Amino acid sequence: MLKLKALILDEKAMNRTLKRISHEILEKNRGTEDIILVGIKRRGYPLAKRIAENIYKIEGIKLKVEDVDIGLYRDDLTSLAGQPVLKGSNLIDVENKKIILVDDVIYTGRTARAAIDAIIHFGRPKLIQLAVLVDRGHRELPIRADYVGKNIPTSRNEMISVEIAEIDKNDSVKIYEL
């Protein structure tokens, strides 16, 4: 049984956090003509779309937003039951582009690694940066986010739950005890 420990971000705080990430992306990446925001399915994609909307409001620049399905690139395929269900990816030409990979939570780093493998399958980007709403620690791979909305140190018997209005009808980040 999950026990709610705390509400970390409500809708307003999440919006402020995404706006800050959007500003940081603009500050770090002079010239945006070759940037593609790539959201990791499932919750990373709507977050990437929101970041793109924020950047448009700030600078009047429309960035391409794509999604990536990491199903075939996971390192735990042999331990999963059955075959992975692919939802497809909408990646276009990534060759020599700046890719900003977007996800809701970074934990072990394995999802980000799988997404990087999937992107490289489509071509050789100029660079890949990682933007996450929440960094909860406990990395198993040497991967870190370039843009972090909120650092939430957790124990392994805690769970971060991110709700996105486009999927869950609500915006929030909560921490639960397992």
C-alpha positions as a Markdown table, in Angstrom:
| # | Residue | x | y | z |
|---|---|---|---|---|
| 1 | Met | 0.0 | 0.0 | 0.0 |
| 2 | Leu | 1.3 | 3.4 | -1.0 |
| 3 | Lys | 1.2 | 6.2 | 1.7 |
| 4 | Leu | 1.4 | 9.8 | 0.5 |
| 5 | Lys | 4.4 | 11.4 | 2.1 |
| 6 | Ala | 4.3 | 14.9 | 0.5 |
| 7 | Leu | 3.0 | 17.0 | -2.4 |
| 8 | Ile | 6.2 | 18.3 | -3.9 |
| 9 | Leu | 4.8 | 20.4 | -6.8 |
| 10 | Asp | 1.3 | 21.5 | -7.5 |
| 11 | Glu | 0.1 | 22.8 | -10.9 |
| 12 | Lys | 1.4 | 26.4 | -10.4 |
| 13 | Ala | 4.8 | 25.2 | -9.1 |
| 14 | Met | 5.1 | 22.7 | -12.0 |
| 15 | Asn | 4.4 | 25.5 | -14.5 |
| 16 | Arg | 7.0 | 27.8 | -12.8 |
| 17 | Thr | 9.5 | 24.9 | -12.9 |
| 18 | Leu | 9.0 | 24.2 | -16.6 |
| 19 | Lys | 9.3 | 28.0 | -17.4 |
| 20 | Arg | 12.6 | 28.1 | -15.5 |
| 21 | Ile | 13.9 | 25.0 | -17.5 |
| 22 | Ser | 12.8 | 26.7 | -20.7 |
| 23 | His | 14.8 | 29.9 | -19.8 |
| 24 | Glu | 17.8 | 27.7 | -18.9 |
| 25 | Ile | 17.6 | 25.9 | -22.3 |
| 26 | Leu | 17.6 | 29.3 | -24.1 |
| 27 | Glu | 20.5 | 30.6 | -22.0 |
| 28 | Lys | 22.7 | 27.5 | -22.6 |
| 29 | Asn | 21.9 | 27.1 | -26.3 |
| 30 | Arg | 22.6 | 30.3 | -28.3 |
| 31 | Gly | 20.9 | 29.9 | -31.6 |
| 32 | Thr | 17.9 | 27.6 | -31.6 |
| 33 | Glu | 17.5 | 26.8 | -35.3 |
| 34 | Asp | 19.0 | 23.3 | -34.9 |
| 35 | Ile | 17.3 | 22.3 | -31.6 |
| 36 | Ile | 14.8 | 19.4 | -31.4 |
| 37 | Leu | 13.0 | 18.7 | -28.1 |
| 38 | Val | 12.5 | 14.9 | -27.8 |
| 39 | Gly | 10.2 | 13.7 | -25.1 |
| 40 | Ile | 10.6 | 10.2 | -23.8 |
| 41 | Lys | 7.2 | 8.4 | -24.0 |
| 42 | Arg | 5.0 | 8.7 | -22.0 |
| 43 | Arg | 5.2 | 11.7 | -19.7 |
| 44 | Gly | 8.3 | 13.3 | -21.3 |
| 45 | Tyr | 6.5 | 14.1 | -24.5 |
| 46 | Pro | 3.8 | 16.4 | -23.0 |
| 47 | Leu | 6.5 | 18.1 | -20.9 |
| 48 | Ala | 8.6 | 18.7 | -24.0 |
| 49 | Lys | 5.6 | 20.2 | -25.7 |
| 50 | Arg | 5.1 | 22.6 | -22.7 |
| 51 | Ile | 8.7 | 23.6 | -22.8 |
| 52 | Ala | 8.4 | 24.3 | -26.5 |
| 53 | Glu | 5.3 | 26.5 | -25.8 |
| 54 | Asn | 7.2 | 28.4 | -23.1 |
| 55 | Ile | 10.1 | 29.0 | -25.5 |
| 56 | Tyr | 7.7 | 30.3 | -28.1 |
| 57 | Lys | 6.2 | 32.7 | -25.6 |
| 58 | Ile | 9.6 | 33.9 | -24.4 |
| 59 | Glu | 11.4 | 34.2 | -27.7 |
| 60 | Gly | 8.8 | 33.7 | -30.5 |
| 61 | Ile | 10.8 | 30.6 | -31.7 |
| 62 | Lys | 8.9 | 27.4 | -32.6 |
| 63 | Leu | 11.0 | 24.4 | -31.8 |
| 64 | Lys | 10.4 | 20.9 | -33.2 |
| 65 | Val | 9.0 | 18.5 | -30.7 |
| 66 | Glu | 9.3 | 14.8 | -31.3 |
| 67 | Asp | 8.9 | 11.7 | -29.1 |
| 68 | Val | 10.9 | 8.6 | -28.7 |
| 69 | Asp | 9.9 | 5.1 | -27.6 |
| 70 | Ile | 12.6 | 3.3 | -25.7 |
| 71 | Gly | 11.0 | -0.2 | -25.8 |
| 72 | Leu | 13.6 | -1.9 | -27.9 |
| 73 | Tyr | 16.6 | -0.1 | -26.2 |
| 74 | Arg | 15.9 | -1.1 | -22.6 |
| 75 | Asp | 18.6 | -3.2 | -20.9 |
| 76 | Asp | 16.0 | -5.3 | -19.0 |
| 77 | Leu | 14.2 | -6.8 | -22.0 |
| 78 | Thr | 15.1 | -10.3 | -21.0 |
| 79 | Ser | 13.6 | -9.9 | -17.5 |
| 80 | Leu | 10.3 | -8.4 | -18.9 |
| 81 | Ala | 7.4 | -10.8 | -19.7 |
| 82 | Gly | 6.6 | -11.2 | -23.3 |
| 83 | Gln | 7.7 | -8.8 | -26.1 |
| 84 | Pro | 8.0 | -5.1 | -25.7 |
| 85 | Val | 5.1 | -3.1 | -27.1 |
| 86 | Leu | 6.3 | -0.4 | -29.4 |
| 87 | Lys | 4.3 | 2.7 | -29.6 |
| 88 | Gly | 6.5 | 4.1 | -32.4 |
| 89 | Ser | 8.7 | 7.2 | -32.5 |
| 90 | Asn | 8.2 | 10.4 | -34.4 |
| 91 | Leu | 11.9 | 11.2 | -34.7 |
| 92 | Ile | 12.9 | 13.0 | -37.8 |
| 93 | Asp | 16.4 | 13.6 | -39.0 |
| 94 | Val | 18.6 | 14.1 | -35.9 |
| 95 | Glu | 21.8 | 14.3 | -37.9 |
| 96 | Asn | 24.0 | 17.2 | -36.6 |
| 97 | Lys | 21.1 | 18.6 | -34.5 |
| 98 | Lys | 21.0 | 19.7 | -30.8 |
| 99 | Ile | 18.7 | 17.2 | -29.1 |
| 100 | Ile | 17.2 | 18.1 | -25.8 |
| 101 | Leu | 15.9 | 14.9 | -24.3 |
| 102 | Val | 13.0 | 15.5 | -21.9 |
| 103 | Asp | 11.6 | 13.1 | -19.2 |
| 104 | Asp | 9.6 | 13.4 | -16.0 |
| 105 | Val | 11.9 | 11.7 | -13.5 |
| 106 | Ile | 15.5 | 10.6 | -13.6 |
| 107 | Tyr | 16.3 | 7.7 | -11.2 |
| 108 | Thr | 18.9 | 5.1 | -12.2 |
| 109 | Gly | 19.7 | 6.7 | -15.5 |
| 110 | Arg | 18.7 | 3.6 | -17.5 |
| 111 | Thr | 15.7 | 5.2 | -19.2 |
| 112 | Ala | 17.9 | 8.1 | -20.4 |
| 113 | Arg | 20.5 | 5.7 | -21.6 |
| 114 | Ala | 17.9 | 3.8 | -23.6 |
| 115 | Ala | 16.6 | 7.0 | -25.1 |
| 116 | Ile | 20.1 | 8.1 | -26.1 |
| 117 | Asp | 20.6 | 4.7 | -27.8 |
| 118 | Ala | 17.2 | 5.1 | -29.6 |
| 119 | Ile | 18.1 | 8.7 | -30.8 |
| 120 | Ile | 21.5 | 7.6 | -32.1 |
| 121 | His | 19.8 | 4.8 | -34.0 |
| 122 | Phe | 18.2 | 7.6 | -36.1 |
| 123 | Gly | 21.5 | 9.5 | -36.8 |
| 124 | Arg | 24.4 | 11.3 | -35.1 |
| 125 | Pro | 23.3 | 14.4 | -33.3 |
| 126 | Lys | 25.6 | 17.4 | -32.7 |
| 127 | Leu | 24.8 | 17.0 | -29.0 |
| 128 | Ile | 22.3 | 15.5 | -26.6 |
| 129 | Gln | 21.2 | 17.3 | -23.4 |
| 130 | Leu | 18.9 | 16.0 | -20.8 |
| 131 | Ala | 16.1 | 17.9 | -19.1 |
| 132 | Val | 14.1 | 16.4 | -16.3 |
| 133 | Leu | 11.3 | 17.6 | -14.1 |
| 134 | Val | 12.6 | 15.6 | -11.1 |
| 135 | Asp | 16.0 | 14.1 | -10.2 |
| 136 | Arg | 15.5 | 11.7 | -7.3 |
| 137 | Gly | 19.1 | 10.3 | -7.2 |
| 138 | His | 20.2 | 6.7 | -7.0 |
| 139 | Arg | 22.1 | 6.7 | -10.4 |
| 140 | Glu | 23.3 | 3.3 | -11.6 |
| 141 | Leu | 24.9 | 4.8 | -14.8 |
| 142 | Pro | 27.1 | 7.9 | -15.2 |
| 143 | Ile | 24.3 | 10.0 | -16.5 |
| 144 | Arg | 23.2 | 13.4 | -15.2 |
| 145 | Ala | 20.6 | 15.9 | -16.3 |
| 146 | Asp | 21.7 | 19.3 | -17.8 |
| 147 | Tyr | 18.4 | 20.8 | -16.6 |
| 148 | Val | 16.7 | 19.8 | -13.4 |
| 149 | Gly | 13.4 | 21.2 | -12.3 |
| 150 | Lys | 13.6 | 19.8 | -8.7 |
| 151 | Asn | 16.1 | 17.7 | -6.9 |
| 152 | Ile | 14.3 | 15.3 | -4.5 |
| 153 | Pro | 16.6 | 13.0 | -2.6 |
| 154 | Thr | 14.7 | 9.8 | -2.0 |
| 155 | Ser | 15.2 | 6.5 | -0.4 |
| 156 | Arg | 14.8 | 3.3 | -2.4 |
| 157 | Asn | 11.5 | 2.6 | -0.5 |
| 158 | Glu | 10.0 | 5.9 | -1.8 |
| 159 | Met | 8.3 | 6.5 | -5.1 |
| 160 | Ile | 7.9 | 9.8 | -7.0 |
| 161 | Ser | 4.6 | 10.1 | -8.9 |
| 162 | Val | 4.4 | 12.7 | -11.6 |
| 163 | Glu | 0.9 | 13.5 | -12.9 |
| 164 | Ile | 0.5 | 15.4 | -16.2 |
| 165 | Ala | -2.8 | 17.0 | -17.1 |
| 166 | Glu | -2.6 | 15.7 | -20.7 |
| 167 | Ile | -2.5 | 12.1 | -19.4 |
| 168 | Asp | -3.7 | 12.2 | -15.8 |
| 169 | Lys | -6.1 | 15.2 | -15.8 |
| 170 | Asn | -4.0 | 16.8 | -13.1 |
| 171 | Asp | -0.5 | 18.4 | -12.7 |
| 172 | Ser | 1.4 | 17.3 | -9.6 |
| 173 | Val | 4.5 | 15.7 | -8.2 |
| 174 | Lys | 4.1 | 13.6 | -5.1 |
| 175 | Ile | 6.3 | 11.4 | -3.0 |
| 176 | Tyr | 4.9 | 8.1 | -1.6 |
| 177 | Glu | 6.3 | 5.6 | 0.9 |
| 178 | Leu | 6.2 | 2.1 | -0.3 |
